[in-house]
Structure formats: structure tokens, C-alpha cells
XYZ file of C-alpha atoms in Angstrom:
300
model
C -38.215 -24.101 90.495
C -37.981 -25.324 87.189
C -35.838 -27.506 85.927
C -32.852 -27.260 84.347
C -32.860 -27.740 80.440
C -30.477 -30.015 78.603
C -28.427 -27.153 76.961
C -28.642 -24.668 80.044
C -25.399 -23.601 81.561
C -24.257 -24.666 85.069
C -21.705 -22.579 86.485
C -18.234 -24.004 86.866
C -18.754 -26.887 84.563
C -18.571 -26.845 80.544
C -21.634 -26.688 78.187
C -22.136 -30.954 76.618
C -24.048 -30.454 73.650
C -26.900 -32.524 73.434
C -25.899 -35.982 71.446
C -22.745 -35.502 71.213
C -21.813 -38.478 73.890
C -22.594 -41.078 71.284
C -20.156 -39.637 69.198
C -17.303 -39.988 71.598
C -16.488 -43.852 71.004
C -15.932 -42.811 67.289
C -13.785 -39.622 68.036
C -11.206 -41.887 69.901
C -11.517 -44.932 67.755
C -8.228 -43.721 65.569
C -6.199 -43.185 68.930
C -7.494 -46.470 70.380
C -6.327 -48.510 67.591
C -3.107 -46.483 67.156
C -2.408 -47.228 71.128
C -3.494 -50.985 70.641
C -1.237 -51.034 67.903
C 1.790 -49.670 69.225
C 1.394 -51.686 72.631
C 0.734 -54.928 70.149
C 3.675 -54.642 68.225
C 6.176 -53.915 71.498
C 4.694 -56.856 73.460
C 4.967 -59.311 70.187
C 8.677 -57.870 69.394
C 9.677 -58.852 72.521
C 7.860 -62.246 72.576
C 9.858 -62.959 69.469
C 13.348 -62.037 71.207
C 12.678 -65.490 72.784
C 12.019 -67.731 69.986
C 14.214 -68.540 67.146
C 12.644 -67.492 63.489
C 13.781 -67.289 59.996
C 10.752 -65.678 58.614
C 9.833 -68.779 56.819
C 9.142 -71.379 59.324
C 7.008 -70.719 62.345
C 8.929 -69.146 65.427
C 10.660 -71.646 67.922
C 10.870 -70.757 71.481
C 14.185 -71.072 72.574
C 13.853 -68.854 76.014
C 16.891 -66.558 77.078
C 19.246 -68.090 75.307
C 19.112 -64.914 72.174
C 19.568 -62.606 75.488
C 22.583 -65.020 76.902
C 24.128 -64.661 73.020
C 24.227 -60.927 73.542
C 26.693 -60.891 76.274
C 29.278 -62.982 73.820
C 28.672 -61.268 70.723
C 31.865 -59.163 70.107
C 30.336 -57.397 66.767
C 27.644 -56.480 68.803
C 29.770 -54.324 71.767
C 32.208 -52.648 68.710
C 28.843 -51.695 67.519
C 27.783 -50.584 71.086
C 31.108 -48.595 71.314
C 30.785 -47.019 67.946
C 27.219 -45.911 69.227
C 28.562 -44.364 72.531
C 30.785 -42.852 70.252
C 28.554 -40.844 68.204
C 26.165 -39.669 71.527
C 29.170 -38.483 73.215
C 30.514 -36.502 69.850
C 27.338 -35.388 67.722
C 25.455 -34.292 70.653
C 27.880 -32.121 72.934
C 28.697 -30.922 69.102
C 25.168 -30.057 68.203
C 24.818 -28.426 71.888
C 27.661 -26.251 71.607
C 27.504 -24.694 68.013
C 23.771 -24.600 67.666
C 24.007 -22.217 70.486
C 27.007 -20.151 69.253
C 24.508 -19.872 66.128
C 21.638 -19.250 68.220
C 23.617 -16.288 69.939
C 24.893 -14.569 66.510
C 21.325 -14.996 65.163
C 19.860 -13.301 68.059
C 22.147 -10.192 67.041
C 21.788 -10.065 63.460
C 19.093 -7.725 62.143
C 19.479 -7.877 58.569
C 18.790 -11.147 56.530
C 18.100 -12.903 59.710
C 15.067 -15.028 57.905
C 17.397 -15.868 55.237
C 19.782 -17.283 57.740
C 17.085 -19.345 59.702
C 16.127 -20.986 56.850
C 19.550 -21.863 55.707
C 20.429 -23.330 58.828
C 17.555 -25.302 59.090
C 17.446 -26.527 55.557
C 19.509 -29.530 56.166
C 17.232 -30.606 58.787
C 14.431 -30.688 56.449
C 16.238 -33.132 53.646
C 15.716 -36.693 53.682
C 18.432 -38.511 55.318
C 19.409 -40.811 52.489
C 19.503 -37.354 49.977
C 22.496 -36.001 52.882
C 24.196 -39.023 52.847
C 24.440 -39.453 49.344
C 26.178 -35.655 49.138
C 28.194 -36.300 52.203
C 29.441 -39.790 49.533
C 30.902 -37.573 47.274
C 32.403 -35.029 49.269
C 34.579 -37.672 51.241
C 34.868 -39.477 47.638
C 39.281 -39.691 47.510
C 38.667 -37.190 43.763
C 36.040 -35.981 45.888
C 35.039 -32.121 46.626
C 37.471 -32.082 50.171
C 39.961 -33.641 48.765
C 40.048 -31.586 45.779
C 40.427 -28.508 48.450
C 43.072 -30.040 50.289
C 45.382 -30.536 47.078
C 44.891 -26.994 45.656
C 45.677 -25.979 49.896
C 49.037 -28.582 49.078
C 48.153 -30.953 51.368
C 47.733 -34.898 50.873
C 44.395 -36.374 50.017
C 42.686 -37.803 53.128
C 41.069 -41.539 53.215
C 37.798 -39.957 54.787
C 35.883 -43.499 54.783
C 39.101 -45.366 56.117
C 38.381 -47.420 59.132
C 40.523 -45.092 61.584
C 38.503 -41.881 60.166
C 35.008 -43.206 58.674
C 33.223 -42.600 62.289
C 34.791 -39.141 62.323
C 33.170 -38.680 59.306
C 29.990 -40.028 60.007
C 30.027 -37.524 63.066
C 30.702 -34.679 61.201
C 27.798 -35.253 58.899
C 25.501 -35.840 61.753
C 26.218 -32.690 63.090
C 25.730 -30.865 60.200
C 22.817 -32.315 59.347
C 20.880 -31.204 63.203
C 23.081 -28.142 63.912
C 20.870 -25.879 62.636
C 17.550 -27.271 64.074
C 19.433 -27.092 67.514
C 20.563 -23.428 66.696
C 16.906 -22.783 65.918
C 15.428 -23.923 69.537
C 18.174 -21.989 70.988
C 17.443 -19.098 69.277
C 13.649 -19.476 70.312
C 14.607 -20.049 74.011
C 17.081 -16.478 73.922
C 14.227 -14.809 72.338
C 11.850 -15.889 75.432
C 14.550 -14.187 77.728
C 13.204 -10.802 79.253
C 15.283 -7.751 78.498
C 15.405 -6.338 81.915
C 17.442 -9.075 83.341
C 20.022 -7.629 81.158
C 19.253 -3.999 81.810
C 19.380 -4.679 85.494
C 22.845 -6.758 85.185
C 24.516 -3.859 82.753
C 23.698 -1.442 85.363
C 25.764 -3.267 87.711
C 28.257 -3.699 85.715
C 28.431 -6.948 84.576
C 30.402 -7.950 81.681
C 29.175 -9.565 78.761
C 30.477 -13.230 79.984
C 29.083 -12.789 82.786
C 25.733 -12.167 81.511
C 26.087 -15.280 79.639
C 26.940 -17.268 82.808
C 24.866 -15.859 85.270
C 21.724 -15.448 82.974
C 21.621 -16.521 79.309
C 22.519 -20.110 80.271
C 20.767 -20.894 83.647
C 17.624 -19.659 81.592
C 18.183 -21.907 78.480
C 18.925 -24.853 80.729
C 15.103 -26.411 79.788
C 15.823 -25.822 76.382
C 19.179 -27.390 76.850
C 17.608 -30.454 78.624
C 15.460 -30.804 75.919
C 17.746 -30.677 73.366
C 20.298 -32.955 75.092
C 17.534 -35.725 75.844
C 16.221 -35.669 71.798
C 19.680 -35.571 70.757
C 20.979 -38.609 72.884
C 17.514 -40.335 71.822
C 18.203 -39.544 67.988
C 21.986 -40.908 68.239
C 21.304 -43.801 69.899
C 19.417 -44.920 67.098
C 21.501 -43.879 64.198
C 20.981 -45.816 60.824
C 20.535 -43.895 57.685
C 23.821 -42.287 58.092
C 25.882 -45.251 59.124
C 23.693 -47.275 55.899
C 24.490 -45.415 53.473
C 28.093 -44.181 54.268
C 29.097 -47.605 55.546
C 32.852 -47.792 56.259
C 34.998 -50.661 56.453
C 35.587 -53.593 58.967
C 32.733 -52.449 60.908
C 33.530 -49.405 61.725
C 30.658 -47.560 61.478
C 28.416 -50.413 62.397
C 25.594 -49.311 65.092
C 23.231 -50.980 67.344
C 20.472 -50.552 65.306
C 22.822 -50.973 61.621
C 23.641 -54.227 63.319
C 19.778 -54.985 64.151
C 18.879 -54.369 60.764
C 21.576 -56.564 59.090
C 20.812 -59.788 61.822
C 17.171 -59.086 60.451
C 17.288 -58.908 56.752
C 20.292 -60.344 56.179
C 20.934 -63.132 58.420
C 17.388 -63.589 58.819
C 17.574 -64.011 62.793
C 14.353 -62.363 63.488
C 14.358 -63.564 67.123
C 17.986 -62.249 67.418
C 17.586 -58.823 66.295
C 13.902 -58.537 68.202
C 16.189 -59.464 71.457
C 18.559 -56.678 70.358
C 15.827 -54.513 69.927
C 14.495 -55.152 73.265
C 18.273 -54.006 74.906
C 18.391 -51.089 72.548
C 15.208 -49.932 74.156
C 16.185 -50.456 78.231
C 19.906 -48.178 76.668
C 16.815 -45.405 75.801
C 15.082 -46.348 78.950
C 18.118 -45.951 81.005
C 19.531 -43.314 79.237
C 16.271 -40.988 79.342
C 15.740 -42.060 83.155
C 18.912 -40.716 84.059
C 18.579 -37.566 82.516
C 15.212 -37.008 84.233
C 16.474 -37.858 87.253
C 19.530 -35.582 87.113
C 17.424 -32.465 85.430
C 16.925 -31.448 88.719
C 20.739 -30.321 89.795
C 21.002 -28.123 87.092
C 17.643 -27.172 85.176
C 16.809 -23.910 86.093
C 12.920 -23.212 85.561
C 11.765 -19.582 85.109
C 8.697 -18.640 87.887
């Protein structure tokens, strides 16, 4: 028999072009180095939560005691709270209207591309650009105010310290509404028809189709959403940064990492802070995981 030639294909297994192997090494060169670099910088940010460095002289080791310094740093847990605050607000929020959007999309026939993109235009402009619009519209002459006093109400103090969170909330979901409303909208879409034929011949009402089908089905895309949105707000900055309101009120984990950083210049502290900002997202995405399976409903 003769024998087989380099190029000739075996059944069951995938033609390998002749000198291509060498070429492998360089192929995943640029996700070797990215990898090495990513695992580099995480093992040498937490090496640094245990030393004491100003960014001018070299790092001293100083062990647990940034982790100890944690547990009695009050400006740390109001910053923790405000945090908590925003996952439990901005994401139910997002959840909840992006799919009452997602459902009115799904029945509008006319201008429906127009209304995709409008919703999802926010999501596409930078942070800082939002934030800087969102200024002047809680400005006190600002564009709400100026609503409220031609309504006859009293100007509101948007930015004061028992309303600037609020605020910041409100922005936040305005800003990710629509992307939500757009993953919605693409997990309705996915839904087959005759689940609803079948259920309309039995005479189920429209809230009932809603229960008993629309939602178990878009409980992956829910999952999903929930898990990226508690990710996102757990490490809210650009929001908090730029509409900063008073006596820390809108101070955040990683607001408060940034300002021990670059403005106290406690490198070790903030890497330390970093470290237990990343076992919240650890803990936090864990959980989820863990409890996807009591109520995600997967399609088979």
C-alpha cells in the first residue's frame, strides 16, 4: 500500500497544511504576552497591597497591616455602602425598564430602527461626555430645574448630599437602559411563535403568557444581564468623578481607590483595596453562578 502523502486526507481528523506548525509559536505570541501580562500585573498589584509606597521611594513591606487598616477605615465602608447602593438601584432599574422597552419594541413595526438606535445611543457616548450633560441638567439654573419652576414647583438641590446618589443613579440608568432593552429585545426575538399560538389556543391571557413563557425563556438573558450589570456597578467611577457630590456622598470603592492612589499617594493602600474590590466581584459573580441554577430556565 502506499503511503500516505503529507497533504492527503485522513478521515475524521482535519487537513494540517504542510509548514504551517512552525508558524504556530508566532500566531499565539500576541495572546501569550497579553496572558503574561495580565497575570503579571494581578500578581504584582497584590504584592504591592503589602508594602508601603509613595511612588517615589522604593516599596516597603509592611505585611497585612494595609489589609488590617481596611477593617477601621470608616470612609472606606460609606464608600462600600454607597456602592451597594448603586448595584441594588441601577441594576434592578436597568432590568426592569430595559425589558418594558424590549417588549414595546418587539411590537412596534414602524420606525423600529430609529428607536433601536436611539435607545442605544447613550450607551455608545463616552462616559465623561454623559456626565458632563447630566452637570448641567442637575445645575440649580439648570435644564430640571428650569422645568420644575415653569411646573410651580421649588428648585431641587440635585447634587445635595441627601439626593446626589439619587442622581448619580438616575444617570446610570439612563446611560445602560437602552443597551439592556436591546439584549432583551434580541432574546424575545429568539422566542418561537408557536409557544404563543399553542398558549392563545388555550386561552391564556396575555399576563400569563408573560409569566409562564416570555420570562422563564429570557431568564439566560436575564442572568446575563444581571451578572454584567452587578460587575459594571461595582466598579463605578466616571460617573461618581465627574458628578462628585458633597461630604462623600457619592464616593465609591473604586472613586476611593483612585483618590488613596493619586492623591494620597498610598500605592500599597489602594493596591490592598484593589485586591478586596476584586474577592466583592469574586464573591459576587460566584454567587450568582451558583444560584443560576434555581431559576435559569435553558431552552432544549
Amino acid at each position: 500500500m502506499a503511503p500516505l502523502s503529507p497533504t492527503r486526507r485522513v478521515r475524521g481528523a482535519r487537513r494540517v497544511t504542510p509548514g504551517a506548525a512552525p508558524w504556530l509559536p508566532v500566531l499565539l505570541l500576541p495572546v501569550t504576552v497579553g496572558l503574561v501580562l495580565v497575570y503579571f500585573s494581578a500578581v504584582y498589584g497584590l504584592t504591592l497591597g503589602f508594602t508601603d509606597w509613595n511612588l517615589i521611594s522604593s516599596p516597603t513591606w509592611v505585611g497585612t497591616e494595609n489589609f488590617a487598616q481596611i477593617l477601621d477605615d470608616d470612609r472606606f465602608w460609606k464608600a462600600f455602602r454607597n456602592t451597594l447602593e448603586i448595584v441594588a438601584v441601577t441594576v434592578p432599574g436597568k432590568v426592569v425598564i430595559g425589558l418594558g422597552l424590549a417588549i414595546l419594541l418587539s411590537r412596534i413595526s414602524r420606525l423600529s430602527s430609529f428607536f433601536r438606535l436611539a435607545l442605544f445611543f447613550p450607551t455608545s457616548c463616552s462616559v465623561v461626555a454623559v456626565a458632563f450633560l447630566w452637570v448641567y441638567l442637575y445645575d440649580p439654573n439648570g435644564l430640571f430645574n428650569s422645568w420644575l419652576g415653569a411646573l410651580g414647583f421649588d428648585a431641587v438641590k440635585w447634587m445635595s448630599p441627601d439626593h446626589a446618589l439619587t442622581s448619580v443613579n438616575v444617570m446610570i440608568i439612563w446611560g445602560g437602559v437602552g443597551y439592556v432593552a436591546l439584549l432583551f429585545l434580541a432574546g424575545l426575538q429568539s422566542i418561537p411563535t408557536e409557544y404563543y399560538e399553542a398558549s392563545r389556543l388555550d386561552g391564556a391571557s396575555a399576563w400569563r403568557q408573560f409569566w409562564s413563557i416570555t420570562f422563564p425563556l429570557l431568564t439566560p438573558t436575564t442572568f446575563f444581564v444581571v451578572v454584567t450589570g452587578i460587575i459594571t456597578s461595582l466598579q463605578t467611577f466616571g460617573e461618581v468623578f465627574i458628578l462628585a457630590g458633597p461630604m462623600d456622598s457619592t464616593l465609591t470603592i473604586t472613586s476611593y481607590i483612585y483618590e488613596r492612589a493619586f492623591t494620597g499617594f498610598e500605592m500599597g493602600y489602594s493596591a490592598a483595596l484593589s485586591a478586596f474590590l476584586i474577592l466583592i466581584l469574586l464573591a459576587a459573580t460566584s454567587a450568582q453562578l451558583w444560584f443560576q441554577r434555581k431559576w435559569v430556565t435553558y431552552e432544549r
